[in-house]
Amino acid sequence: MSDALPPRPAPEPSDHGAPYWAAATEHRLVLQHCPRCDRLQHFPRPWCTECLADDLDVVESSGRGTVYAATVVRRHPNPAFAARVPYVLALVDLDEGVRVMSNVVGCDPESVRVGQRVAVGFEPAADGTVVPVFAPADPGSP
Amino acid sequence: MAPLVFKTSGTGDPRPVGSIPATSATSDDPSPRAPQRTTLDTAIIGIGEVPPRRRSDGATTLDLVARVARDAMLDAHLRPTDVDGLLLSPTFTGAPLTVASMVADLLGLRPSYCDVVDVGGATATGMVWRAAAAIEAGVCRSVLCVLAEGADPRSGIHAPSWPALPNGQWERPYGSLGPNSGYALAASRHAYEFGTTDEQRAKVAVDQRTNACANPTSLFADTPITVDDVLGSPLVCDPLHLLEIVMPCFGATAFIVAPADVAAAGPHPPVVLRGFGEQITHSSLVSLPDLTRTGIVESAGRAYAAAGVTPADIDLVSAYDCYTITVILTLEDAGFCAKGQGGPFVADHDLTFAGDLPCNTHGGQLSYGQAGLAGGASHVTEAVVQLRGAGGARQVPDCRLALVNGNGGILAEQCTLVLERGGA
Ligand SMILES: [Zn+2]
C-alpha cells in the first residue's frame, strides 16, 4: 500500500543524529549511550547532558515499548502526509527508558490507545532513507 | 571524591570529564532561591493595541510597531524622549541585525537598554519582568515593549521551518504538526491519566466566547458558541477540535513598564508587578517527562511566593490559551485546583467575566484572536484593562489582583506574573 503513497520526507540528520538514521537503514533501532554514566539519551546530542562526555556510543534497542500519548492527525499541509491522513502520531516509551516520537501504523488509527504495547518496524522515506515506526505488538508478547 | 578523568579533545587540551560535582537544583525543587521581586515597585503604565484580524490590509510589522508604540506612549502620557528602554518580539523573520536599534530610531528613542526577547508565547510576560529588572538595576526607567505580527512576506506566519533543529530532524519525518499535534498529545495523555472529557475542554472555549461577545474588539464578538458547536467542529488532531485551536491573525500590542514615581504621574491607576517567575522545561516534546505537568508549577509558584499571595486571592486569571487544554493545565499547575482536576473544575466553575473565576475576559486568544507572538501580550493588556477598571461591559467587579501566564512552544516556556491595581 505504501508504495502508492508519496514518500515521507527524509530525516535531515545532524552529525550526532547520523548513527540513529544509519542504523535505521539496516532496520535496527539504536539509542545514544554515555559509557561513563551508563545512561541513554534521546534525541541524540553532541555530548552527554549529565557529564559532558563527548565519546558517546550507541546501544541497540529491543524496539519494544508502550504508547505514552497518541493523536490521530486529520489534516496536514505536506502532500506526503496529506496522503496518509488519518494517521497516528505518538510518543512511545521504549522499554529501555527513553521516549521517541513516531507513528503507530498497521492498524485502525482510531484503535490506538495510550498504554498500548507496540513494537518497532521500519518504513522507507525519501532519498533511500528509512524511519523507525511502531505497530501494535502481538497480544502474547511482552 | 570521584577521580578526575582526563580525555583529549580535538584541540589537544586535556579536560576533565565526568568530574564535575552535581550541584544544580532539579525541577523537583521548585523554589531553591529567594523570592523573585524587584524591591523598587514597577508598574505597567501604558498600553496600545491593534486587535487581531484575519486580514492584514497590507500593514507591515513595522507599520504595526509604530502604531501601537505611539498609542502606548499616548496612553501613558510619555513622549519618546521619556522612554529609555525598548524590548521587541522576534517577529521580524529575516530582519536585519540590530533591528531593535532600527526600531528605536524609527520611534525617536535613544534607549540605554534595547533588546529582542524570545520566549515564544511567554515573550510578553517575559518582557514585563525583564523590563522591571532592568529598571531595578538602574539601567533605564521607562521601557517600551512591542510585539507585532504584520504582513511582511517572511514574517512569523509565513516563516520557513529550520529542519536542522532537533524538532525538524526528529519530528518532521513523522508528520508532526508542531503545536497542533503536540498539544493534542498532551490532551490525550491528560484524558488517559485523569479522564478529562471533550465536553470539559469545550467548556473553556464556550466561556471564553461568552467573554469575547462582551468585548467589541474581539475577533468573534458576535458569534456565541455552545459545547455542541465545539464538539461538532472538525477534529484536527484527536482529541482537539477546530474550535479548541487558536486562529492565526495579524495584529500588535505595546505596553510600557516604569517605576512607581513615573507611574504615579500618569493618568491611570498603575498596574504594579508584585511577583514573577519563569521556567523553560524543554523544546522537543520527548524532553518533557510528564506531559500533564508544566513549568507553570515553578513559574507560578515563584510569582505567588514573591507576591505573598495564593490562588484564592486572585480576582482574574489571564492564561495563555493557544488550545483549550492549555487553560486546563494552567489552572492545575497554577494551583486553582488539584492536578488532574482541571476538567471537572472548568465544568463546575463559571470562567466568564461575571463568573466565580473570571478567566481570559477578553475572549482569550481562542476568541479574541492570536496575532503571532503579540497574541500572548493580549493576556497582559487585558489584565491591565481589568485592573484599571476599564473593562466596560466585561469588567470584573472589584478586580484588584490578576495572575497572567505566558506559555511558549509546546508547553515549553512559561512565565507568570502577579499584577495588582496600585494607587489609592
Ligand atoms: Zn555521561
Coordinates of C-alpha atoms and ligand atoms in Angstrom, one line a residue:
Chain A
M1 CA 0.0 0.0 0.0
S2 CA 2.7 2.5 1.0
D3 CA 4.3 2.0 -2.5
A4 CA 1.4 4.1 -3.9
L5 CA 2.0 7.0 -1.4
P6 CA 4.4 9.8 -2.0
P7 CA 7.4 9.2 0.2
R8 CA 7.8 10.6 3.7
P9 CA 10.3 13.5 3.8
A10 CA 13.8 12.3 4.6
P11 CA 15.2 12.9 8.0
E12 CA 17.9 15.6 7.9
P13 CA 20.5 14.2 10.3
S14 CA 22.8 16.2 12.4
D15 CA 26.3 14.9 13.0
H16 CA 25.3 13.3 16.3
G17 CA 21.9 12.0 14.9
A18 CA 23.6 10.3 11.9
P19 CA 24.2 6.9 13.7
Y20 CA 20.5 6.7 14.5
W21 CA 19.4 7.1 10.9
A22 CA 22.2 5.0 9.5
A23 CA 21.1 2.1 11.8
A24 CA 17.5 2.6 10.7
T25 CA 18.5 1.8 7.1
E26 CA 19.7 -1.6 8.5
H27 CA 16.4 -2.0 10.3
R28 CA 18.0 -1.5 13.7
L29 CA 16.8 0.9 16.3
V30 CA 19.8 2.3 18.3
L31 CA 20.0 4.8 21.2
Q32 CA 22.7 7.2 22.1
H33 CA 24.6 5.9 25.3
C34 CA 27.1 7.5 27.6
P35 CA 29.6 4.9 28.7
R36 CA 30.7 7.0 31.7
C37 CA 27.2 7.4 33.1
D38 CA 25.9 4.2 31.6
R39 CA 22.9 6.3 30.6
L40 CA 20.8 6.6 27.5
Q41 CA 19.6 9.9 26.0
H42 CA 17.2 10.7 23.2
F43 CA 17.2 12.7 21.0
P44 CA 21.0 12.3 20.3
R45 CA 23.1 15.3 21.3
P46 CA 26.7 16.4 20.8
W47 CA 27.6 15.2 24.3
C48 CA 26.1 13.6 27.4
T49 CA 23.9 16.1 29.2
E50 CA 24.8 14.7 32.6
C51 CA 28.6 14.6 32.4
L52 CA 29.6 16.5 29.2
A53 CA 31.5 13.4 27.8
D54 CA 31.5 13.5 24.0
D55 CA 32.8 10.0 23.4
L56 CA 29.3 8.5 23.3
D57 CA 28.4 5.2 21.7
V58 CA 25.1 3.6 20.7
V59 CA 23.2 0.6 22.0
E60 CA 20.6 -1.4 20.2
S61 CA 17.0 -1.1 21.5
S62 CA 14.7 -4.0 21.9
G63 CA 12.3 -1.9 19.8
R64 CA 9.5 -2.6 22.3
G65 CA 7.6 0.0 24.1
T66 CA 4.4 1.5 25.4
V67 CA 2.3 4.3 23.8
Y68 CA 2.7 7.3 26.2
A69 CA 0.5 9.7 24.2
A70 CA -1.2 9.5 20.8
T71 CA -3.2 11.7 18.4
V72 CA -4.9 11.0 15.1
V73 CA -3.7 13.6 12.7
R74 CA -6.6 14.5 10.4
R75 CA -5.1 17.1 8.1
H76 CA -1.5 18.1 7.0
P77 CA -0.2 20.6 4.5
N78 CA 2.6 18.4 3.3
P79 CA 1.3 16.2 0.4
A80 CA 3.2 13.1 1.7
F81 CA 1.2 13.3 4.9
A82 CA -2.0 14.6 3.4
A83 CA -2.0 11.3 1.5
R84 CA -1.6 9.4 4.8
V85 CA -4.3 11.1 6.9
P86 CA -5.8 9.9 9.2
Y87 CA -2.6 8.6 10.8
V88 CA -1.3 8.3 14.3
L89 CA 1.5 10.5 15.7
A90 CA 2.6 9.1 19.1
L91 CA 5.1 9.3 21.8
V92 CA 6.4 5.9 22.6
D93 CA 8.2 5.0 25.8
L94 CA 10.8 2.4 24.9
D95 CA 11.4 -0.3 27.4
E96 CA 15.0 1.0 27.8
G97 CA 13.6 4.1 29.3
V98 CA 13.7 6.8 26.7
R99 CA 10.8 8.4 24.8
V100 CA 10.6 8.8 21.0
M101 CA 8.2 10.4 18.6
S102 CA 7.0 8.2 15.8
N103 CA 3.9 6.8 14.1
V104 CA 1.8 3.8 15.0
V105 CA 0.9 2.0 11.8
G106 CA -0.6 -1.3 10.7
C107 CA -3.9 -0.8 12.5
D108 CA -7.0 1.3 12.5
P109 CA -5.8 4.7 13.6
E110 CA -8.7 5.2 16.0
S111 CA -7.9 1.9 17.7
V112 CA -4.6 3.1 19.1
R113 CA -4.7 3.7 22.9
V114 CA -2.4 5.3 25.4
G115 CA -0.8 2.4 27.4
Q116 CA -0.9 0.0 24.4
R117 CA 2.2 -2.2 23.8
V118 CA 3.9 -1.6 20.4
A119 CA 7.0 -2.9 18.6
V120 CA 9.3 -1.2 16.1
G121 CA 9.1 -1.6 12.4
F122 CA 10.7 0.3 9.5
E123 CA 9.3 2.3 6.6
P124 CA 11.1 3.8 3.7
A125 CA 11.3 7.6 3.4
A126 CA 12.6 9.9 0.6
D127 CA 16.1 9.6 -0.8
G128 CA 16.7 6.0 0.3
T129 CA 16.3 6.8 4.0
V130 CA 14.4 4.7 6.5
V131 CA 12.4 5.8 9.5
P132 CA 11.6 3.7 12.6
V133 CA 7.8 3.4 13.1
F134 CA 5.7 1.3 15.5
A135 CA 2.9 -1.2 15.2
P136 CA 0.7 -2.9 17.9
A137 CA 2.7 -5.7 19.5
D138 CA 1.4 -9.3 19.3
P139 CA -1.0 -9.7 22.3
G140 CA 1.0 -12.6 23.7
S141 CA 4.4 -10.8 23.5
P142 CA 5.9 -8.8 26.4
Chain B
M1 CA 35.5 12.2 45.7
A2 CA 35.4 10.8 42.2
P3 CA 38.7 10.5 40.5
L4 CA 39.4 13.1 37.8
V5 CA 39.1 11.6 34.3
F6 CA 41.0 13.3 31.6
K7 CA 40.4 12.9 27.9
T8 CA 42.0 14.5 24.9
S9 CA 39.7 16.8 22.9
G10 CA 40.2 17.7 19.3
T11 CA 42.3 20.7 20.3
G12 CA 44.7 18.6 22.3
D13 CA 43.7 20.3 25.6
P14 CA 43.2 17.8 28.5
R15 CA 39.8 18.4 30.0
P16 CA 38.2 16.7 33.0
V17 CA 35.1 14.8 32.0
G18 CA 32.7 13.2 34.5
S19 CA 34.3 15.0 37.4
I20 CA 32.0 18.0 37.8
P21 CA 30.1 17.7 41.1
A22 CA 26.3 17.8 40.6
T23 CA 25.2 20.9 42.5
S24 CA 22.4 22.4 40.3
A25 CA 18.9 22.3 41.6
T26 CA 16.5 19.9 39.9
S27 CA 13.0 20.7 38.7
D28 CA 11.7 18.7 41.7
D29 CA 12.9 21.5 43.9
P30 CA 10.6 24.4 42.8
S31 CA 12.0 27.3 44.8
P32 CA 15.6 26.9 45.7
R33 CA 16.1 30.6 45.6
A34 CA 15.0 33.9 47.2
P35 CA 11.6 35.1 46.2
Q36 CA 11.7 36.9 42.8
R37 CA 10.7 40.5 43.2
T38 CA 12.0 43.9 42.5
T39 CA 12.4 45.9 45.6
L40 CA 11.5 49.0 43.6
D41 CA 7.8 49.0 42.6
T42 CA 7.4 48.8 38.9
A43 CA 4.2 49.1 37.0
I44 CA 2.6 48.8 33.6
I45 CA 1.5 52.4 32.8
G46 CA 0.5 52.5 29.2
I47 CA -0.9 50.1 26.6
G48 CA -1.6 50.2 22.9
E49 CA -3.2 47.5 20.7
V50 CA -4.1 46.7 17.1
P51 CA -6.7 44.0 17.7
P52 CA -6.1 40.7 15.9
R53 CA -7.6 40.4 12.5
R54 CA -7.5 37.7 9.8
R55 CA -6.5 40.2 7.1
S56 CA -3.5 42.4 7.4
D57 CA -4.8 45.1 5.0
G58 CA -1.2 45.3 3.9
A59 CA 0.2 46.7 7.2
T60 CA 3.8 45.6 7.7
T61 CA 5.2 44.6 11.1
L62 CA 7.0 47.9 11.2
D63 CA 3.7 49.8 10.5
L64 CA 2.1 48.0 13.4
V65 CA 5.0 48.5 15.7
A66 CA 4.9 52.2 15.1
R67 CA 1.1 52.4 15.6
V68 CA 1.0 50.5 18.9
A69 CA 4.1 52.2 20.3
R70 CA 2.6 55.6 19.7
D71 CA -0.7 54.5 21.3
A72 CA 1.1 53.2 24.4
M73 CA 3.1 56.4 24.8
L74 CA -0.1 58.5 24.4
D75 CA -1.8 56.2 26.9
A76 CA 1.0 56.7 29.4
H77 CA 1.3 60.4 28.7
L78 CA 5.0 59.9 27.8
R79 CA 7.0 61.3 24.9
P80 CA 9.6 59.4 23.0
T81 CA 12.3 61.3 24.9
D82 CA 10.9 59.9 28.2
V83 CA 11.3 56.3 27.0
D84 CA 14.8 54.9 27.5
G85 CA 14.2 51.2 27.1
L86 CA 13.0 49.1 24.2
L87 CA 12.1 45.4 24.1
L88 CA 10.9 43.9 20.8
S89 CA 9.4 40.5 19.9
P90 CA 11.3 38.5 17.3
T91 CA 8.6 38.8 14.7
F92 CA 10.9 40.1 12.1
T93 CA 11.9 36.9 10.5
G94 CA 14.7 37.7 8.1
A95 CA 15.0 41.1 9.7
P96 CA 18.4 42.8 9.6
L97 CA 20.8 42.7 12.5
T98 CA 20.3 45.5 15.1
V99 CA 16.6 45.5 14.4
A100 CA 15.9 46.8 17.8
S101 CA 18.0 50.0 17.4
M102 CA 16.5 50.4 13.9
V103 CA 13.0 50.5 15.5
A104 CA 14.3 52.7 18.3
D105 CA 15.4 55.2 15.8
L106 CA 12.2 55.0 13.9
L107 CA 10.2 55.7 17.1
G108 CA 12.5 58.6 18.1
L109 CA 14.0 56.8 21.1
R110 CA 17.6 57.0 22.4
P111 CA 17.4 54.0 24.7
S112 CA 20.0 52.9 27.3
Y113 CA 18.6 49.4 27.1
C114 CA 17.5 47.8 23.8
D115 CA 16.9 44.1 23.1
V116 CA 14.9 41.4 21.4
V117 CA 13.1 38.9 23.7
D118 CA 12.2 35.4 22.6
V119 CA 10.5 33.0 24.9
G120 CA 7.8 32.1 22.4
G121 CA 4.3 32.7 23.7
A122 CA 5.8 33.7 27.0
T123 CA 7.6 36.7 25.4
A124 CA 5.1 39.3 26.6
T125 CA 5.1 38.2 30.2
G126 CA 8.8 37.7 30.0
M127 CA 9.3 41.3 28.8
V128 CA 7.5 42.6 31.9
W129 CA 10.0 41.2 34.4
R130 CA 13.0 41.9 32.2
A131 CA 11.9 45.5 32.0
A132 CA 11.4 45.6 35.7
A133 CA 14.7 44.0 36.4
A134 CA 16.5 46.5 34.1
I135 CA 14.7 49.4 35.9
E136 CA 15.7 47.9 39.3
A137 CA 19.3 47.7 38.1
G138 CA 19.2 51.3 37.2
V139 CA 19.8 50.7 33.5
C140 CA 16.7 52.6 32.4
R141 CA 13.4 54.0 33.7
S142 CA 10.7 53.6 31.1
V143 CA 10.7 50.5 29.0
L144 CA 8.5 50.2 25.9
C145 CA 7.7 46.6 25.0
V146 CA 6.4 45.9 21.5
L147 CA 5.1 42.7 19.9
A148 CA 3.7 42.6 16.4
E149 CA 2.7 40.3 13.6
G150 CA 2.5 42.1 10.2
A151 CA 2.2 41.2 6.6
D152 CA 5.8 41.0 5.6
P153 CA 6.3 38.1 3.2
R154 CA 8.7 36.3 5.6
S155 CA 7.4 37.3 9.0
G156 CA 6.1 34.9 11.6
I157 CA 3.1 33.2 10.0
H158 CA 4.9 32.6 6.7
A159 CA 8.3 31.8 8.2
P160 CA 10.1 28.7 6.9
S161 CA 10.9 26.0 9.3
W162 CA 14.5 25.2 10.2
P163 CA 14.9 21.5 9.6
A164 CA 18.3 21.2 11.2
L165 CA 16.7 21.9 14.6
P166 CA 16.0 18.8 16.7
N167 CA 12.3 19.3 16.1
G168 CA 12.9 19.1 12.4
Q169 CA 15.1 16.1 12.5
W170 CA 13.1 14.0 14.9
E171 CA 9.5 15.1 14.3
R172 CA 9.3 16.1 10.6
P173 CA 9.6 12.6 9.1
Y174 CA 6.6 11.5 11.2
G175 CA 4.1 14.2 10.1
S176 CA 4.2 16.2 13.3
L177 CA 2.1 19.3 13.0
G178 CA 4.1 21.1 15.7
P179 CA 1.8 22.8 18.1
N180 CA -1.5 21.2 16.9
S181 CA -0.3 17.7 17.3
G182 CA 1.9 18.5 20.3
Y183 CA -1.0 19.9 22.4
A184 CA -3.2 17.1 21.1
L185 CA -0.7 14.6 22.6
A186 CA -0.8 16.5 25.9
A187 CA -4.6 16.4 25.8
S188 CA -4.6 12.7 25.0
R189 CA -2.3 12.0 28.0
H190 CA -4.5 14.2 30.2
A191 CA -7.6 12.3 29.2
Y192 CA -5.8 8.9 29.8
E193 CA -4.5 9.8 33.2
F194 CA -7.4 11.8 34.6
G195 CA -10.4 11.0 32.5
T196 CA -10.7 14.6 31.2
T197 CA -13.5 14.7 28.6
D198 CA -14.1 16.5 25.3
E199 CA -17.0 18.3 26.9
Q200 CA -14.9 19.6 29.8
R201 CA -12.3 21.1 27.4
A202 CA -15.1 22.5 25.2
K203 CA -16.5 24.4 28.2
V204 CA -13.3 26.5 28.2
A205 CA -13.9 27.6 24.6
V206 CA -17.6 28.3 25.3
D207 CA -17.0 30.5 28.4
Q208 CA -14.2 32.4 26.6
R209 CA -16.5 33.0 23.6
T210 CA -19.1 34.4 26.0
N211 CA -16.4 36.8 27.2
A212 CA -15.5 37.7 23.6
C213 CA -19.1 38.6 22.9
A214 CA -18.8 41.3 25.6
N215 CA -15.6 42.6 24.0
P216 CA -16.3 44.7 20.8
T217 CA -12.7 44.5 19.7
S218 CA -12.5 40.7 19.7
L219 CA -12.4 38.6 16.5
F220 CA -15.5 36.7 17.4
A221 CA -17.6 39.4 19.1
D222 CA -20.9 38.5 17.5
T223 CA -20.9 34.7 17.5
P224 CA -21.6 32.8 20.7
I225 CA -21.0 29.1 20.7
T226 CA -22.1 26.0 22.6
V227 CA -20.4 22.9 23.7
D228 CA -22.1 21.1 20.9
D229 CA -20.7 23.6 18.4
V230 CA -17.2 22.9 19.7
L231 CA -17.6 19.1 19.6
G232 CA -19.3 19.4 16.2
S233 CA -16.4 21.3 14.7
P234 CA -13.9 19.1 12.7
L235 CA -11.3 17.1 14.6
V236 CA -7.9 18.4 13.6
C237 CA -5.7 16.2 15.8
D238 CA -7.6 13.9 18.2
P239 CA -8.9 14.8 20.6
L240 CA -8.7 18.5 19.7
H241 CA -11.4 20.1 17.5
L242 CA -11.1 23.1 15.3
L243 CA -12.9 25.4 17.9
E244 CA -10.3 24.4 20.5
I245 CA -7.5 25.8 18.5
V246 CA -6.4 29.5 18.0
M247 CA -6.7 31.2 14.7
P248 CA -3.5 32.9 13.4
C249 CA -4.0 36.6 12.9
F250 CA -2.2 39.9 12.3
G251 CA -2.0 42.5 15.0
A252 CA 0.2 44.1 17.6
T253 CA 0.5 45.1 21.2
A254 CA 2.7 47.5 23.1
F255 CA 3.0 48.3 26.8
I256 CA 5.3 50.5 28.9
V257 CA 6.8 49.4 32.2
A258 CA 8.1 52.2 34.6
P259 CA 8.9 52.7 38.3
A260 CA 6.4 53.9 40.8
D261 CA 7.2 57.6 40.6
V262 CA 6.7 57.7 36.8
A263 CA 3.6 55.5 37.2
A264 CA 2.1 57.9 39.9
A265 CA 2.4 60.8 37.5
G266 CA 0.5 59.0 34.8
P267 CA -3.3 59.3 34.0
H268 CA -4.2 55.7 35.0
P269 CA -4.1 53.6 38.2
P270 CA -0.7 51.9 37.9
V271 CA -0.7 48.1 37.5
V272 CA 2.0 47.0 39.8
L273 CA 4.2 43.9 39.3
R274 CA 4.0 42.1 42.6
G275 CA 5.8 38.9 41.5
F276 CA 7.0 36.9 38.6
G277 CA 8.6 33.6 37.7
E278 CA 9.9 32.0 34.5
Q279 CA 10.6 28.4 33.7
I280 CA 11.8 26.7 30.5
T281 CA 11.4 22.9 30.6
H282 CA 12.1 21.6 27.1
S283 CA 11.7 22.3 23.4
S284 CA 11.3 18.9 21.9
L285 CA 8.3 17.1 23.4
V286 CA 10.4 14.0 24.2
S287 CA 12.3 16.1 26.7
L288 CA 9.3 16.8 28.9
P289 CA 9.0 13.8 31.3
D290 CA 5.3 14.4 32.1
L291 CA 3.1 16.0 29.5
T292 CA 0.5 16.8 32.2
R293 CA 2.8 18.8 34.4
T294 CA 4.2 22.0 33.1
G295 CA 6.8 24.5 34.2
I296 CA 3.9 26.6 35.4
V297 CA 4.3 24.8 38.7
E298 CA 7.6 26.6 39.1
S299 CA 6.8 29.9 37.3
A300 CA 3.5 30.5 39.1
G301 CA 5.0 29.1 42.4
R302 CA 7.7 31.7 42.3
A303 CA 5.3 34.5 41.3
Y304 CA 3.0 33.7 44.2
A305 CA 5.9 33.5 46.7
A306 CA 7.2 36.9 45.6
A307 CA 3.8 38.5 45.8
G308 CA 2.9 36.8 49.1
V309 CA -0.4 35.7 47.7
T310 CA -2.2 32.4 46.9
P311 CA -4.6 31.3 44.2
A312 CA -7.5 32.1 46.5
D313 CA -6.5 35.8 46.4
I314 CA -6.7 36.1 42.6
D315 CA -9.6 38.0 41.0
L316 CA -8.7 37.4 37.4
V317 CA -6.8 34.7 35.5
S318 CA -5.3 35.7 32.2
A319 CA -4.0 32.4 31.0
Y320 CA -2.3 31.8 27.6
D321 CA -4.8 29.7 25.7
C322 CA -3.4 28.5 22.4
Y323 CA -5.6 25.4 22.9
T324 CA -8.4 24.5 25.5
I325 CA -6.0 22.0 27.1
T326 CA -3.5 24.8 27.8
V327 CA -6.0 26.6 30.1
I328 CA -6.8 23.4 32.0
L329 CA -3.1 22.7 32.5
T330 CA -2.6 26.3 33.6
L331 CA -5.4 26.2 36.2
E332 CA -4.0 23.0 37.6
D333 CA -0.3 24.0 37.7
A334 CA -1.0 27.5 39.0
G335 CA -2.9 25.9 41.9
F336 CA -6.5 26.7 41.2
C337 CA -7.3 23.0 41.5
A338 CA -5.5 19.8 42.1
K339 CA -3.5 18.1 39.4
G340 CA -5.9 16.2 37.2
Q341 CA -9.0 18.0 38.4
G342 CA -8.9 20.7 35.7
G343 CA -11.6 19.1 33.7
P344 CA -14.2 18.9 36.4
F345 CA -13.0 22.3 37.6
V346 CA -13.8 24.2 34.4
A347 CA -17.1 22.3 34.1
D348 CA -18.1 23.3 37.6
H349 CA -16.9 27.0 37.5
D350 CA -18.0 29.9 35.5
L351 CA -15.0 31.3 33.7
T352 CA -16.8 34.3 32.3
F353 CA -16.3 37.9 33.4
A354 CA -19.4 37.5 35.5
G355 CA -18.4 34.2 36.9
D356 CA -16.7 32.9 40.1
L357 CA -13.3 32.6 38.4
P358 CA -13.1 35.1 35.6
C359 CA -10.6 33.8 33.1
N360 CA -9.5 35.4 29.8
T361 CA -12.2 38.0 29.9
H362 CA -11.1 39.5 26.6
G363 CA -12.1 36.2 25.0
G364 CA -8.7 34.6 25.2
Q365 CA -6.7 34.1 22.1
L366 CA -9.2 31.4 21.2
S367 CA -11.9 34.0 20.7
Y368 CA -10.1 37.3 20.7
G369 CA -7.6 36.1 18.1
Q370 CA -3.9 35.2 18.1
A371 CA -1.7 37.8 16.5
G372 CA 1.5 35.8 16.4
L373 CA 3.6 36.5 19.5
A374 CA 1.5 39.6 20.1
G375 CA -1.2 37.1 21.0
G376 CA 0.3 36.4 24.3
A377 CA 0.5 40.1 25.0
S378 CA -3.3 40.3 24.9
H379 CA -3.3 38.5 28.3
V380 CA -1.1 41.3 29.7
T381 CA -3.1 44.2 28.3
E382 CA -6.4 42.6 29.3
A383 CA -5.2 42.3 32.9
V384 CA -4.2 46.0 32.7
V385 CA -7.6 47.0 31.4
Q386 CA -9.4 45.0 34.1
L387 CA -7.2 46.2 37.0
R388 CA -7.7 49.8 35.8
G389 CA -11.5 49.1 36.0
A390 CA -11.8 49.9 32.3
G391 CA -13.3 46.7 31.1
G392 CA -16.7 48.2 30.3
A393 CA -19.4 45.6 29.7
R394 CA -16.9 42.8 30.6
Q395 CA -15.5 44.4 33.8
V396 CA -14.8 42.1 36.6
P397 CA -16.2 43.7 39.8
D398 CA -13.6 44.9 42.3
C399 CA -10.7 43.4 40.3
R400 CA -7.5 44.1 42.3
L401 CA -5.2 41.1 41.7
A402 CA -4.5 39.2 38.5
L403 CA -2.5 36.2 37.5
V404 CA -1.1 36.4 34.0
N405 CA 0.6 33.4 32.4
G406 CA 2.5 33.2 29.1
N407 CA 3.2 29.9 27.5
G408 CA 5.5 29.3 24.6
G409 CA 6.3 26.4 22.3
I410 CA 4.5 23.2 23.2
L411 CA 4.2 23.9 26.9
A412 CA 7.9 24.6 26.9
E413 CA 8.4 28.2 28.1
Q414 CA 6.4 29.5 31.0
C415 CA 6.4 33.0 32.5
T416 CA 3.9 34.0 35.2
L417 CA 3.1 37.4 36.6
V418 CA 1.1 38.6 39.6
L419 CA -0.2 42.1 38.9
E420 CA -2.0 44.3 41.4
R421 CA -4.1 47.5 41.0
G422 CA -2.0 50.2 42.6
G423 CA -2.7 53.7 43.7
A424 CA -5.3 54.9 46.1
Ligands
ZN1 ZN 27.6 10.9 30.9

